[in-house]
Amino acid sequence: MNFSELPFDPQLAEGLQYMGFEKLTPIQEQAIPLVLANKDLIACAQTGTGKTAAFLLPVINKIAASKADYTDTLIIVPTRELAIQIDEAMQGFAYFTSVSSLAIFGGNDGIAFEQEKRALTQGANIIISTPGRLISHLNMGYVKMDKLKHLILDEADRMLDMGFSDDLNKIIKHLPKERQTLMFSATMPPKIRTLAKNILREPTEINISLSKPAAGVTQSAYVVYDKQKAPILHGILKDKQFSSVIVFCSRKESVKNLERELFRAKFSVSAIHSDLEQSERNEVLRNFKNKNLQILVATDILSRGIDIDSISLVVNYDVPGDAEDYIHRVGRTARAETTGQAITFINEMDQRKFKRIEDLCGYEINKIPVPEALGPAPAYTPEKKHSNPGKDKGGRSYKPRRFQKNK
Ligand code: AMP
């Protein structure tokens, strides 16, 4: 189905044309007619499916038609990055319309707070906010949501994982009961279903989950001891011409250490983690998106929700704890039908976790032998219980945390 077949406002259609949007993605085909028909919706969909446009376009269209001069739509998201990204998409789609929006995400200066206050009191049409910051404004008593028509929760599962459940309930209490609610979530654990039951009315359910990595991703793995990870990574980064690489680590400390270590080895690298100021994070992301930076080392902040095109390589420096997180991480590459590579380092303790990932994918992921110069490597025996975390296979002591620190 093409966008030209939808009954969209001509100014919205013009914005879409400028952005090069022609054909609807599957989630857009399913969701847009439902949103236009004022139905509540629960959608299982991940970043990369086109979900942002699936909720923004019909809402912008309705606001343009009603010529609303009040806050019509509240979009709640887990992270600042996602708030900014949705606001940027919004600016593109609504460019030729008179629909206004503002992203509210905290961590900025007093001027930003005042600007947000103005948007909230004067009725920006669409407010995109992280839960904590919105609560700060709600507590001041001037937020006007009495005419709100749409509530959208994006990455709902992540919000619950981050402990925003109480904040969400507090916010929802401030909203009119007569409204349309749309909930998007990458996964559907029971707590998401409970939340849906409480805040949605007879929702239609859509499921576009990518339960497997995209076909264009070449996946492989090295079965290693921790100390072998860094030299293998160096070899990969030096040998092959990857122009845009994301390396995921599970912990903030590992991210910082690896950044330092790659920087010392003269790679073009920066890191993104929760200790950075918002402006610093934006700067790093901008440099990476503009290809001024080859390597981005990150914690899971980035694995969901953030849309960066044409990444040639994703490295999982650690195996992600949750098998679905692997799909999210690997999903950073081979977007929009291009090809990419994903390489995972599996230490002995992570072998079971990696097996769960292979089970979720439904196939075994190719294991590349560790270069001989780096000495013997562990065998891949995920069914075996690796019960002695203090020793590696050769009986030498290793402490993953300290090892990372000393690198
Ligand atoms: P999302 O899943 O919302 O993060 O979208 C992923 C990427 O796909 C974004 O860069 C969108 O701009 C792009 N996109 C979404 N829908 C379409 C479409 N129908 N045609 C072309 N690009 C799209």
mmCIF file of N, CA and C in Angstrom, residues 296-360:
data_model
loop_
_atom_site.group_PDB
_atom_site.id
_atom_site.type_symbol
_atom_site.label_atom_id
_atom_site.label_comp_id
_atom_site.label_asym_id
_atom_site.label_seq_id
_atom_site.Cartn_x
_atom_site.Cartn_y
_atom_site.Cartn_z
ATOM 1 N N LEU A 296 31.681 3.259 17.998
ATOM 2 C CA LEU A 296 30.913 3.727 19.145
ATOM 3 C C LEU A 296 30.831 2.573 20.130
ATOM 4 N N VAL A 297 31.307 2.808 21.367
ATOM 5 C CA VAL A 297 31.200 1.776 22.400
ATOM 6 C C VAL A 297 30.031 2.164 23.284
ATOM 7 N N ALA A 298 29.122 1.231 23.551
ATOM 8 C CA ALA A 298 27.889 1.634 24.239
ATOM 9 C C ALA A 298 27.372 0.548 25.165
ATOM 10 N N THR A 299 26.617 0.996 26.158
ATOM 11 C CA THR A 299 25.839 0.046 26.949
ATOM 12 C C THR A 299 24.510 -0.149 26.234
ATOM 13 N N ASP A 300 23.603 -0.877 26.871
ATOM 14 C CA ASP A 300 22.349 -1.208 26.212
ATOM 15 C C ASP A 300 21.431 -0.027 25.955
ATOM 16 N N ILE A 301 21.793 1.159 26.484
ATOM 17 C CA ILE A 301 20.991 2.354 26.218
ATOM 18 C C ILE A 301 20.650 2.421 24.736
ATOM 19 N N LEU A 302 21.640 2.012 23.934
ATOM 20 C CA LEU A 302 21.502 2.204 22.494
ATOM 21 C C LEU A 302 20.867 1.034 21.771
ATOM 22 N N SER A 303 20.753 -0.113 22.430
ATOM 23 C CA SER A 303 20.405 -1.291 21.639
ATOM 24 C C SER A 303 18.954 -1.268 21.212
ATOM 25 N N ARG A 304 18.109 -0.598 21.969
ATOM 26 C CA ARG A 304 16.715 -0.498 21.548
ATOM 27 C C ARG A 304 16.425 0.939 21.179
ATOM 28 N N GLY A 305 15.575 1.095 20.270
ATOM 29 C CA GLY A 305 15.005 2.424 20.076
ATOM 30 C C GLY A 305 15.778 3.394 19.223
ATOM 31 N N ILE A 306 17.073 3.275 19.184
ATOM 32 C CA ILE A 306 17.789 4.325 18.464
ATOM 33 C C ILE A 306 18.044 3.905 17.027
ATOM 34 N N ASP A 307 17.742 4.818 16.137
ATOM 35 C CA ASP A 307 17.810 4.490 14.729
ATOM 36 C C ASP A 307 19.053 5.111 14.105
ATOM 37 N N ILE A 308 20.051 4.308 13.865
ATOM 38 C CA ILE A 308 21.238 4.799 13.162
ATOM 39 C C ILE A 308 21.394 3.926 11.930
ATOM 40 N N ASP A 309 21.435 4.561 10.795
ATOM 41 C CA ASP A 309 21.459 3.799 9.550
ATOM 42 C C ASP A 309 22.852 3.272 9.228
ATOM 43 N N SER A 310 22.868 2.287 8.395
ATOM 44 C CA SER A 310 24.067 1.733 7.748
ATOM 45 C C SER A 310 25.264 1.517 8.677
ATOM 46 N N ILE A 311 25.041 0.757 9.716
ATOM 47 C CA ILE A 311 26.160 0.314 10.557
ATOM 48 C C ILE A 311 26.696 -0.959 9.923
ATOM 49 N N SER A 312 28.025 -1.021 9.731
ATOM 50 C CA SER A 312 28.538 -2.191 9.025
ATOM 51 C C SER A 312 28.832 -3.360 9.975
ATOM 52 N N LEU A 313 29.098 -3.044 11.248
ATOM 53 C CA LEU A 313 29.446 -4.124 12.170
ATOM 54 C C LEU A 313 28.929 -3.831 13.576
ATOM 55 N N VAL A 314 28.291 -4.851 14.175
ATOM 56 C CA VAL A 314 27.932 -4.786 15.593
ATOM 57 C C VAL A 314 28.770 -5.826 16.316
ATOM 58 N N VAL A 315 29.457 -5.414 17.379
ATOM 59 C CA VAL A 315 30.221 -6.381 18.181
ATOM 60 C C VAL A 315 29.579 -6.468 19.561
ATOM 61 N N ASN A 316 29.233 -7.671 19.963
ATOM 62 C CA ASN A 316 28.802 -7.888 21.339
ATOM 63 C C ASN A 316 30.034 -8.287 22.135
ATOM 64 N N TYR A 317 30.601 -7.315 22.833
ATOM 65 C CA TYR A 317 31.815 -7.590 23.607
ATOM 66 C C TYR A 317 31.483 -8.557 24.741
ATOM 67 N N ASP A 318 30.238 -8.454 25.248
ATOM 68 C CA ASP A 318 29.693 -9.445 26.186
ATOM 69 C C ASP A 318 28.395 -9.969 25.579
ATOM 70 N N VAL A 319 28.016 -11.184 25.967
ATOM 71 C CA VAL A 319 26.732 -11.721 25.501
ATOM 72 C C VAL A 319 25.619 -11.024 26.283
ATOM 73 N N PRO A 320 24.634 -10.463 25.605
ATOM 74 C CA PRO A 320 23.565 -9.807 26.354
ATOM 75 C C PRO A 320 22.777 -10.795 27.210
ATOM 76 N N GLY A 321 22.313 -10.328 28.367
ATOM 77 C CA GLY A 321 21.642 -11.205 29.325
ATOM 78 C C GLY A 321 20.340 -11.771 28.779
ATOM 79 N N ASP A 322 19.654 -11.019 27.990
ATOM 80 C CA ASP A 322 18.342 -11.404 27.525
ATOM 81 C C ASP A 322 18.455 -11.730 26.032
ATOM 82 N N ALA A 323 17.968 -12.909 25.645
ATOM 83 C CA ALA A 323 18.134 -13.335 24.244
ATOM 84 C C ALA A 323 17.521 -12.308 23.282
ATOM 85 N N GLU A 324 16.411 -11.692 23.701
ATOM 86 C CA GLU A 324 15.802 -10.714 22.783
ATOM 87 C C GLU A 324 16.668 -9.466 22.639
ATOM 88 N N ASP A 325 17.438 -9.152 23.686
ATOM 89 C CA ASP A 325 18.357 -8.010 23.566
ATOM 90 C C ASP A 325 19.390 -8.258 22.465
ATOM 91 N N TYR A 326 19.747 -9.534 22.297
ATOM 92 C CA TYR A 326 20.690 -9.851 21.215
ATOM 93 C C TYR A 326 20.093 -9.429 19.876
ATOM 94 N N ILE A 327 18.837 -9.767 19.679
ATOM 95 C CA ILE A 327 18.161 -9.415 18.416
ATOM 96 C C ILE A 327 18.146 -7.893 18.255
ATOM 97 N N HIS A 328 17.898 -7.190 19.364
ATOM 98 C CA HIS A 328 17.889 -5.720 19.298
ATOM 99 C C HIS A 328 19.269 -5.189 18.932
ATOM 100 N N ARG A 329 20.284 -5.735 19.595
ATOM 101 C CA ARG A 329 21.643 -5.256 19.323
ATOM 102 C C ARG A 329 22.015 -5.538 17.873
ATOM 103 N N VAL A 330 21.796 -6.779 17.449
ATOM 104 C CA VAL A 330 22.154 -7.162 16.095
ATOM 105 C C VAL A 330 21.311 -6.384 15.083
ATOM 106 N N GLY A 331 20.131 -5.981 15.523
ATOM 107 C CA GLY A 331 19.224 -5.211 14.663
ATOM 108 C C GLY A 331 19.748 -3.828 14.311
ATOM 109 N N ARG A 332 20.848 -3.412 14.942
ATOM 110 C CA ARG A 332 21.438 -2.108 14.568
ATOM 111 C C ARG A 332 22.081 -2.171 13.193
ATOM 112 N N THR A 333 22.380 -3.386 12.718
ATOM 113 C CA THR A 333 23.032 -3.483 11.413
ATOM 114 C C THR A 333 22.046 -4.057 10.395
ATOM 115 N N ALA A 334 22.402 -4.013 9.141
ATOM 116 C CA ALA A 334 21.563 -4.535 8.057
ATOM 117 C C ALA A 334 20.157 -3.961 8.092
ATOM 118 N N ARG A 335 20.059 -2.659 8.314
ATOM 119 C CA ARG A 335 18.734 -2.056 8.281
ATOM 120 C C ARG A 335 18.397 -1.702 6.841
ATOM 121 N N ALA A 336 17.143 -1.498 6.625
ATOM 122 C CA ALA A 336 16.656 -1.063 5.318
ATOM 123 C C ALA A 336 17.297 -1.872 4.188
ATOM 124 N N GLU A 337 17.309 -3.176 4.393
ATOM 125 C CA GLU A 337 17.696 -4.138 3.366
ATOM 126 C C GLU A 337 19.161 -4.074 2.924
ATOM 127 N N THR A 338 20.026 -3.430 3.715
ATOM 128 C CA THR A 338 21.445 -3.516 3.384
ATOM 129 C C THR A 338 22.010 -4.733 4.124
ATOM 130 N N THR A 339 23.311 -4.971 4.010
ATOM 131 C CA THR A 339 23.878 -6.111 4.720
ATOM 132 C C THR A 339 24.809 -5.625 5.823
ATOM 133 N N GLY A 340 25.055 -6.476 6.787
ATOM 134 C CA GLY A 340 25.934 -6.094 7.879
ATOM 135 C C GLY A 340 26.448 -7.321 8.585
ATOM 136 N N GLN A 341 27.334 -7.106 9.544
ATOM 137 C CA GLN A 341 27.890 -8.229 10.290
ATOM 138 C C GLN A 341 27.680 -8.042 11.775
ATOM 139 N N ALA A 342 27.517 -9.153 12.471
ATOM 140 C CA ALA A 342 27.420 -9.113 13.927
ATOM 141 C C ALA A 342 28.357 -10.176 14.487
ATOM 142 N N ILE A 343 29.243 -9.757 15.379
ATOM 143 C CA ILE A 343 30.209 -10.689 15.966
ATOM 144 C C ILE A 343 30.061 -10.648 17.486
ATOM 145 N N THR A 344 29.990 -11.826 18.099
ATOM 146 C CA THR A 344 29.797 -11.893 19.550
ATOM 147 C C THR A 344 30.966 -12.616 20.200
ATOM 148 N N PHE A 345 31.436 -12.073 21.323
ATOM 149 C CA PHE A 345 32.465 -12.758 22.103
ATOM 150 C C PHE A 345 31.764 -13.516 23.230
ATOM 151 N N ILE A 346 32.038 -14.826 23.300
ATOM 152 C CA ILE A 346 31.379 -15.649 24.331
ATOM 153 C C ILE A 346 32.447 -16.166 25.283
ATOM 154 N N ASN A 347 32.450 -15.691 26.520
ATOM 155 C CA ASN A 347 33.384 -16.293 27.475
ATOM 156 C C ASN A 347 32.713 -17.520 28.093
ATOM 157 N N GLU A 348 33.431 -18.216 28.945
ATOM 158 C CA GLU A 348 32.875 -19.480 29.440
ATOM 159 C C GLU A 348 31.553 -19.277 30.174
ATOM 160 N N MET A 349 31.497 -18.215 30.983
ATOM 161 C CA MET A 349 30.294 -17.994 31.776
ATOM 162 C C MET A 349 29.073 -17.652 30.910
ATOM 163 N N ASP A 350 29.329 -17.153 29.712
ATOM 164 C CA ASP A 350 28.234 -16.698 28.850
ATOM 165 C C ASP A 350 27.736 -17.764 27.876
ATOM 166 N N GLN A 351 28.335 -18.946 27.939
ATOM 167 C CA GLN A 351 27.979 -19.944 26.925
ATOM 168 C C GLN A 351 26.508 -20.354 26.986
ATOM 169 N N ARG A 352 25.990 -20.500 28.189
ATOM 170 C CA ARG A 352 24.579 -20.888 28.302
ATOM 171 C C ARG A 352 23.654 -19.822 27.742
ATOM 172 N N LYS A 353 24.018 -18.570 28.062
ATOM 173 C CA LYS A 353 23.214 -17.446 27.557
ATOM 174 C C LYS A 353 23.211 -17.452 26.038
ATOM 175 N N PHE A 354 24.391 -17.734 25.476
ATOM 176 C CA PHE A 354 24.480 -17.695 24.019
ATOM 177 C C PHE A 354 23.657 -18.820 23.390
ATOM 178 N N LYS A 355 23.621 -19.952 24.084
ATOM 179 C CA LYS A 355 22.822 -21.080 23.575
ATOM 180 C C LYS A 355 21.339 -20.682 23.526
ATOM 181 N N ARG A 356 20.905 -19.931 24.527
ATOM 182 C CA ARG A 356 19.492 -19.482 24.517
ATOM 183 C C ARG A 356 19.225 -18.590 23.302
ATOM 184 N N ILE A 357 20.237 -17.782 22.959
ATOM 185 C CA ILE A 357 20.083 -16.918 21.775
ATOM 186 C C ILE A 357 19.958 -17.773 20.519
ATOM 187 N N GLU A 358 20.816 -18.786 20.435
ATOM 188 C CA GLU A 358 20.743 -19.670 19.262
ATOM 189 C C GLU A 358 19.390 -20.371 19.222
ATOM 190 N N ASP A 359 18.877 -20.736 20.402
ATOM 191 C CA ASP A 359 17.560 -21.388 20.429
ATOM 192 C C ASP A 359 16.478 -20.436 19.923
ATOM 193 N N LEU A 360 16.575 -19.169 20.355
ATOM 194 C CA LEU A 360 15.571 -18.184 19.921
ATOM 195 C C LEU A 360 15.646 -17.975 18.408
#
